[in-house]
CSV table of C-alpha atoms in Angstrom, one decimal:
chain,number,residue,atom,x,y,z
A,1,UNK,CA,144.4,-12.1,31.5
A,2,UNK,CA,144.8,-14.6,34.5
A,3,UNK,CA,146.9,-13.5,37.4
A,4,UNK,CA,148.7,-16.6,38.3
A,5,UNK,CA,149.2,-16.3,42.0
A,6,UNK,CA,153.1,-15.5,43.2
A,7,UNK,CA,154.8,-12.7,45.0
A,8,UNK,CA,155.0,-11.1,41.7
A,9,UNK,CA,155.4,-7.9,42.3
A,10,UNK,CA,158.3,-9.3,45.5
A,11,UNK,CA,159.8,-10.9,42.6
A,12,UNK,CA,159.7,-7.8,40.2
A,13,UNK,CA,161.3,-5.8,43.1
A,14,UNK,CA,163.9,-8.0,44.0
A,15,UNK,CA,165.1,-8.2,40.2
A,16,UNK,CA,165.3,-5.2,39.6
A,17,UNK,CA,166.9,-3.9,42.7
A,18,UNK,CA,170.2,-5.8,42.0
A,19,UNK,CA,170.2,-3.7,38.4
A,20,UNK,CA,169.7,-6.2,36.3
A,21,UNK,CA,169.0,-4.4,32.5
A,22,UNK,CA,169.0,-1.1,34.2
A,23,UNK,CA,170.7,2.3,33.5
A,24,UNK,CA,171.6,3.9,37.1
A,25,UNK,CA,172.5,7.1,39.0
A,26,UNK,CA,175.6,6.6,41.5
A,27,UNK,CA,174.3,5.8,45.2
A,28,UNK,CA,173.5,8.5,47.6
A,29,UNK,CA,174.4,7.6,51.1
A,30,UNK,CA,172.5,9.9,52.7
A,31,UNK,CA,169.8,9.0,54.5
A,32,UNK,CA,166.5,10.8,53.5
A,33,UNK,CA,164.1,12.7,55.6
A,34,UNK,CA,161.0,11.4,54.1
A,35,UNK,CA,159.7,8.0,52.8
A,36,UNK,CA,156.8,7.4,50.0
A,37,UNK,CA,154.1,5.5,51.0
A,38,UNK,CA,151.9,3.9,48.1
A,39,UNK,CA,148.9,1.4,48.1
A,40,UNK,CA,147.6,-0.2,44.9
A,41,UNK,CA,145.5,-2.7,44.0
A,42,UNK,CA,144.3,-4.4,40.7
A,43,UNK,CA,140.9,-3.3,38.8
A,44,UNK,CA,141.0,-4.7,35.4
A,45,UNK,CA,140.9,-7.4,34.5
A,46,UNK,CA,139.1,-8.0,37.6
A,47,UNK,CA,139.9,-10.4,40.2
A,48,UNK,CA,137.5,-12.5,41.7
A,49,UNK,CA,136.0,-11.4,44.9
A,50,UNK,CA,137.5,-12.4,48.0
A,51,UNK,CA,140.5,-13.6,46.0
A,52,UNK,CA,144.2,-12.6,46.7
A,53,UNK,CA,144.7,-11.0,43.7
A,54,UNK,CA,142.0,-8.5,44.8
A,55,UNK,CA,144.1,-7.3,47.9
A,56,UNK,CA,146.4,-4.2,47.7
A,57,UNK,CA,149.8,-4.6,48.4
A,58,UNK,CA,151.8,-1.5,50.1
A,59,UNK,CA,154.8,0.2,48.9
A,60,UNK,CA,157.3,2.2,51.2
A,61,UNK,CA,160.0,4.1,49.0
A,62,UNK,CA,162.8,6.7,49.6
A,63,UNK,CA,165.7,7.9,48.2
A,64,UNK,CA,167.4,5.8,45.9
A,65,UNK,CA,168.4,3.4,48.4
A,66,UNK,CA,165.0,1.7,50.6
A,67,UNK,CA,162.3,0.3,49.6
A,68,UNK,CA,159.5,-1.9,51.7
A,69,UNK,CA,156.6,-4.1,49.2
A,70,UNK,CA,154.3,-5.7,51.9
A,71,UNK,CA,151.7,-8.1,50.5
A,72,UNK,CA,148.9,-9.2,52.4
A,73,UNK,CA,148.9,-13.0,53.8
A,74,UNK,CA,147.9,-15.8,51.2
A,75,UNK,CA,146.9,-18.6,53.7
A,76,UNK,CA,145.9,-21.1,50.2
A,77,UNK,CA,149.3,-20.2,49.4
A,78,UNK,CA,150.7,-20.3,52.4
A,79,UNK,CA,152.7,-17.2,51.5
A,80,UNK,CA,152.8,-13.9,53.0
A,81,UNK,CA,155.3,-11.6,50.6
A,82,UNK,CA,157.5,-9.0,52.0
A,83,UNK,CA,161.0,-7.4,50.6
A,84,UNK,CA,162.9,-5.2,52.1
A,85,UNK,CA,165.5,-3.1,50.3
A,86,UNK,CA,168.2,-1.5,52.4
A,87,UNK,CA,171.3,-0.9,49.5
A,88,UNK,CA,173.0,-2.9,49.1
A,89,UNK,CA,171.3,-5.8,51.1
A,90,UNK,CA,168.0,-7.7,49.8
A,91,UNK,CA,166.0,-9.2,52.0
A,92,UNK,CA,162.6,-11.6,50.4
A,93,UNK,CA,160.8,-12.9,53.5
A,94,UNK,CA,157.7,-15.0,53.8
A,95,UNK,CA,156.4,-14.2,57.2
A,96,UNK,CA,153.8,-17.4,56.8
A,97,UNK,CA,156.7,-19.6,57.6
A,98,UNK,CA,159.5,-16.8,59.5
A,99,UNK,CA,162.1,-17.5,56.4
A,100,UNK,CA,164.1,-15.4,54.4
A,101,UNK,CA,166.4,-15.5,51.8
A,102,UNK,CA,169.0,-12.2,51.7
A,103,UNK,CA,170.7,-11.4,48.9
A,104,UNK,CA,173.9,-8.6,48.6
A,105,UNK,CA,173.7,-6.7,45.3
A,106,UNK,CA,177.7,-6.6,44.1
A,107,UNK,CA,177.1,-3.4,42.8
A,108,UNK,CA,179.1,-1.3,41.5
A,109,UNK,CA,175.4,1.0,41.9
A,110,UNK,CA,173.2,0.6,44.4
A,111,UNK,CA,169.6,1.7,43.2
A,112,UNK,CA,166.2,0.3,44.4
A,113,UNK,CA,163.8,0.3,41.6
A,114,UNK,CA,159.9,-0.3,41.9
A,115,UNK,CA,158.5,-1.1,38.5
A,116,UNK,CA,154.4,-0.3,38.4
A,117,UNK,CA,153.8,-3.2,36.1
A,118,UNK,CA,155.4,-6.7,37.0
A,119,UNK,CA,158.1,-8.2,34.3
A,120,UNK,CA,155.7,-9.7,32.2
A,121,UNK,CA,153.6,-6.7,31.6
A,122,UNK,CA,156.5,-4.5,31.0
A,123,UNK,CA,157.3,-2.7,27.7
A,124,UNK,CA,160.7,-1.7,26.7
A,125,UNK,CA,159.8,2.1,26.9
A,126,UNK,CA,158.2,1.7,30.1
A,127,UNK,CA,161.2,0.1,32.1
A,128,UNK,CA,161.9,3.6,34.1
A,129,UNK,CA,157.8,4.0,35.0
A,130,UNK,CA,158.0,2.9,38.9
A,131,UNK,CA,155.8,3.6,41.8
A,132,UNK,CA,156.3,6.5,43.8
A,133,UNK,CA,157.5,8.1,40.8
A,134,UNK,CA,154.5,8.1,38.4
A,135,UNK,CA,153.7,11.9,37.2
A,136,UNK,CA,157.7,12.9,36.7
A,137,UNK,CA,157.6,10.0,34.3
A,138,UNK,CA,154.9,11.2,32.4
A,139,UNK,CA,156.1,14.6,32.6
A,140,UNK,CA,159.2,13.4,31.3
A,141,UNK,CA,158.3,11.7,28.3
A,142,UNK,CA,155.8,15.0,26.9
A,143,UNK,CA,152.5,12.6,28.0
A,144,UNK,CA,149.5,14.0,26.2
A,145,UNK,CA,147.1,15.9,29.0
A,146,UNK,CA,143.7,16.5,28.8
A,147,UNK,CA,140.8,16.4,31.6
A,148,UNK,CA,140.3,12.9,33.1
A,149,UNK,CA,136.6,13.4,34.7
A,150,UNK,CA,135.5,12.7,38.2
A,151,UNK,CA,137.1,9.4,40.1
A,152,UNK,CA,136.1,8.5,43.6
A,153,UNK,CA,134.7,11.8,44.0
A,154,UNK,CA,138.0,13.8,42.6
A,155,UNK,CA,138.6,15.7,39.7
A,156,UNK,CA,141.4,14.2,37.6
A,157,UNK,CA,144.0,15.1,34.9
A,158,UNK,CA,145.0,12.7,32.3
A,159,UNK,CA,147.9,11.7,31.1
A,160,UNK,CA,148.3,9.7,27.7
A,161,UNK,CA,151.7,8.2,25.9
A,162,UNK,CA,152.7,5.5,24.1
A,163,UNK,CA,155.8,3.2,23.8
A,164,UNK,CA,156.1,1.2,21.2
A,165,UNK,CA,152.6,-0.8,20.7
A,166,UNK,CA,151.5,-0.1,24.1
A,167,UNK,CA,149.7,2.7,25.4
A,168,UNK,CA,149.8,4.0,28.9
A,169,UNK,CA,147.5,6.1,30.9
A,170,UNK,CA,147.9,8.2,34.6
A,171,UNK,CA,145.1,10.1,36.2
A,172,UNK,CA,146.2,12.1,38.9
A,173,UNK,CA,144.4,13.9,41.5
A,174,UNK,CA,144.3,17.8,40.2
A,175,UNK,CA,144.4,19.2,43.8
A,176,UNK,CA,146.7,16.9,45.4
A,177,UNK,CA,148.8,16.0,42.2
A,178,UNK,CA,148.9,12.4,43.5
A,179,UNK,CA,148.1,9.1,41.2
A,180,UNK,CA,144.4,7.7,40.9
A,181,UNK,CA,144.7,5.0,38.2
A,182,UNK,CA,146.8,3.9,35.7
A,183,UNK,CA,146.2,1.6,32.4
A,184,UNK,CA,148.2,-0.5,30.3
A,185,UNK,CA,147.0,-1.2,26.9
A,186,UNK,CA,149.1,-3.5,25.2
A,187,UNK,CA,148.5,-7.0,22.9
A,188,UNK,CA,144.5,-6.5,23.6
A,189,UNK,CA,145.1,-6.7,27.1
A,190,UNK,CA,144.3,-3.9,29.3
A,191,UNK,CA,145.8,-3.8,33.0
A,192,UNK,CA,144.8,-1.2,35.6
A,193,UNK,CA,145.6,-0.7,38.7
A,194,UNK,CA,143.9,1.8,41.5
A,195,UNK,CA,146.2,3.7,43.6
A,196,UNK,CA,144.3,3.6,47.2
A,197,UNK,CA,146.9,5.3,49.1
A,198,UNK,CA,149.8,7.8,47.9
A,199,UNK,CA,151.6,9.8,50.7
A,200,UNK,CA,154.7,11.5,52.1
A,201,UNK,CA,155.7,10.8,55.7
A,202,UNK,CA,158.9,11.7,57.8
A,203,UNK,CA,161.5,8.7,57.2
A,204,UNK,CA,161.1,5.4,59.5
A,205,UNK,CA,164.3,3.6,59.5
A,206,UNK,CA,162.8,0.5,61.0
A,207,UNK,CA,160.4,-0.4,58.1
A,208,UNK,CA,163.9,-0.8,56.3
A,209,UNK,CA,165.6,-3.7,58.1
A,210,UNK,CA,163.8,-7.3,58.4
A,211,UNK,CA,161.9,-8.3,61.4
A,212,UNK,CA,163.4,-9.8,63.9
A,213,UNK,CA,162.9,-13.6,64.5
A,214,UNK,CA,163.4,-15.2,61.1
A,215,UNK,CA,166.3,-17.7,59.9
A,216,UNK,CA,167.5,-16.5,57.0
A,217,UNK,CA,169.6,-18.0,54.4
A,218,UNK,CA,172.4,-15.5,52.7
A,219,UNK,CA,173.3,-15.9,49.2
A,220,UNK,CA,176.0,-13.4,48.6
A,221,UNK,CA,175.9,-12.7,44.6
């Protein structure tokens, strides 16, 4: 499958955090004491080498309410992806160029979601499998477990469902509980992504409002 270059997963984000198709929880206004932090990249199919699609991009979650996706800088494209989520306020900002366009989600919920596979990819039983919040889903859904084998060094668990005609499999870390990999097997197609960083940290306000020096265009929806 070819990756046509876009801020896909900025786009995926962005859709999904105004609630579009999406059964929600009521907004919590408090703010949270700690953030998620998650790195992934694609494996499979494999991008060429050197090529944008080969570069992670970086997830900051917490609480219902922020979210942060940070793709690296695309100078072919002249893009450089990064959405920030703040409920309700949307901000999708291409620091190539300082710009910004900021959407308000109307509500009546405010809930970020953070979908592991973009639009495209997705499969109707799939639609609440989001990063940050990988095992729980698995969990969740009675996922088949078995041993997974050794991956970068660590042993893994496996985790094994299916929704509809696809399949999808988690390996986690069995020490750490955290993601390694995870596959989608759907049409023929596989997609895999490797999780390079998974962590907890204390909550960082500023990664949650947009940098300052861009001109931004509102579009109040």
């Amino acid at each position: 499958m070819h990756i046509k270059r876009s801020i896909w997963f900025i786009a995926a984000t962005l859709l999904l955090a105004l609630d579009v198709g999406w059964v929600v929880s009521a907004w919590c206004d408090e703010t949270p004491a700690t953030m998620r932090k998650v790195s992934v990249r694609v494996v499979e199919p494999e991008p060429a080498p050197g090529s944008f699609e080969e570069q992670p991009k970086v997830t900051w979650r917490a609480g219902n309410r922020y979210a942060r996706v940070a793709e690296v800088p695309d100078p072919k494209g002249r893009i450089h992806g990064l959405i920030i989520i703040n409920e309700p306020d949307v901000w999708s900002i291409n620091l190539y160029n300082q710009s910004v366009k900021h959407l308000v989600d109307p509500g009546p919920s405010f809930n970020v979601h953070l979908p592991v596979f973009r639009p495209g990819d997705s499969i109707a039983g799939l639609k609440e499998l989001e990063l940050g919040r990988e095992l729980s889903f698995f969990r969740k859904n009675h996922a088949a477990r078995s041993q997974g084998g050794v991956i970068r060094s660590a042993a893994t668990e496996r985790y094994k469902m299916s929704a509809g005609a696809a399949t999808v499999i988690l390996w986690i870390n069995i020490e750490s509980k955290a993601p390694v990999r995870i596959s989608l097997i759907h049409g023929g197609q596989i997609i895999t992504l490797e999780y390079l960083a998974y962590e907890d940290l204390p909550f960082d306000a500023s990664l949650f409002q947009p940098p300052p020096g861009i001109r931004e265009n509102s579009d109040r929806r």
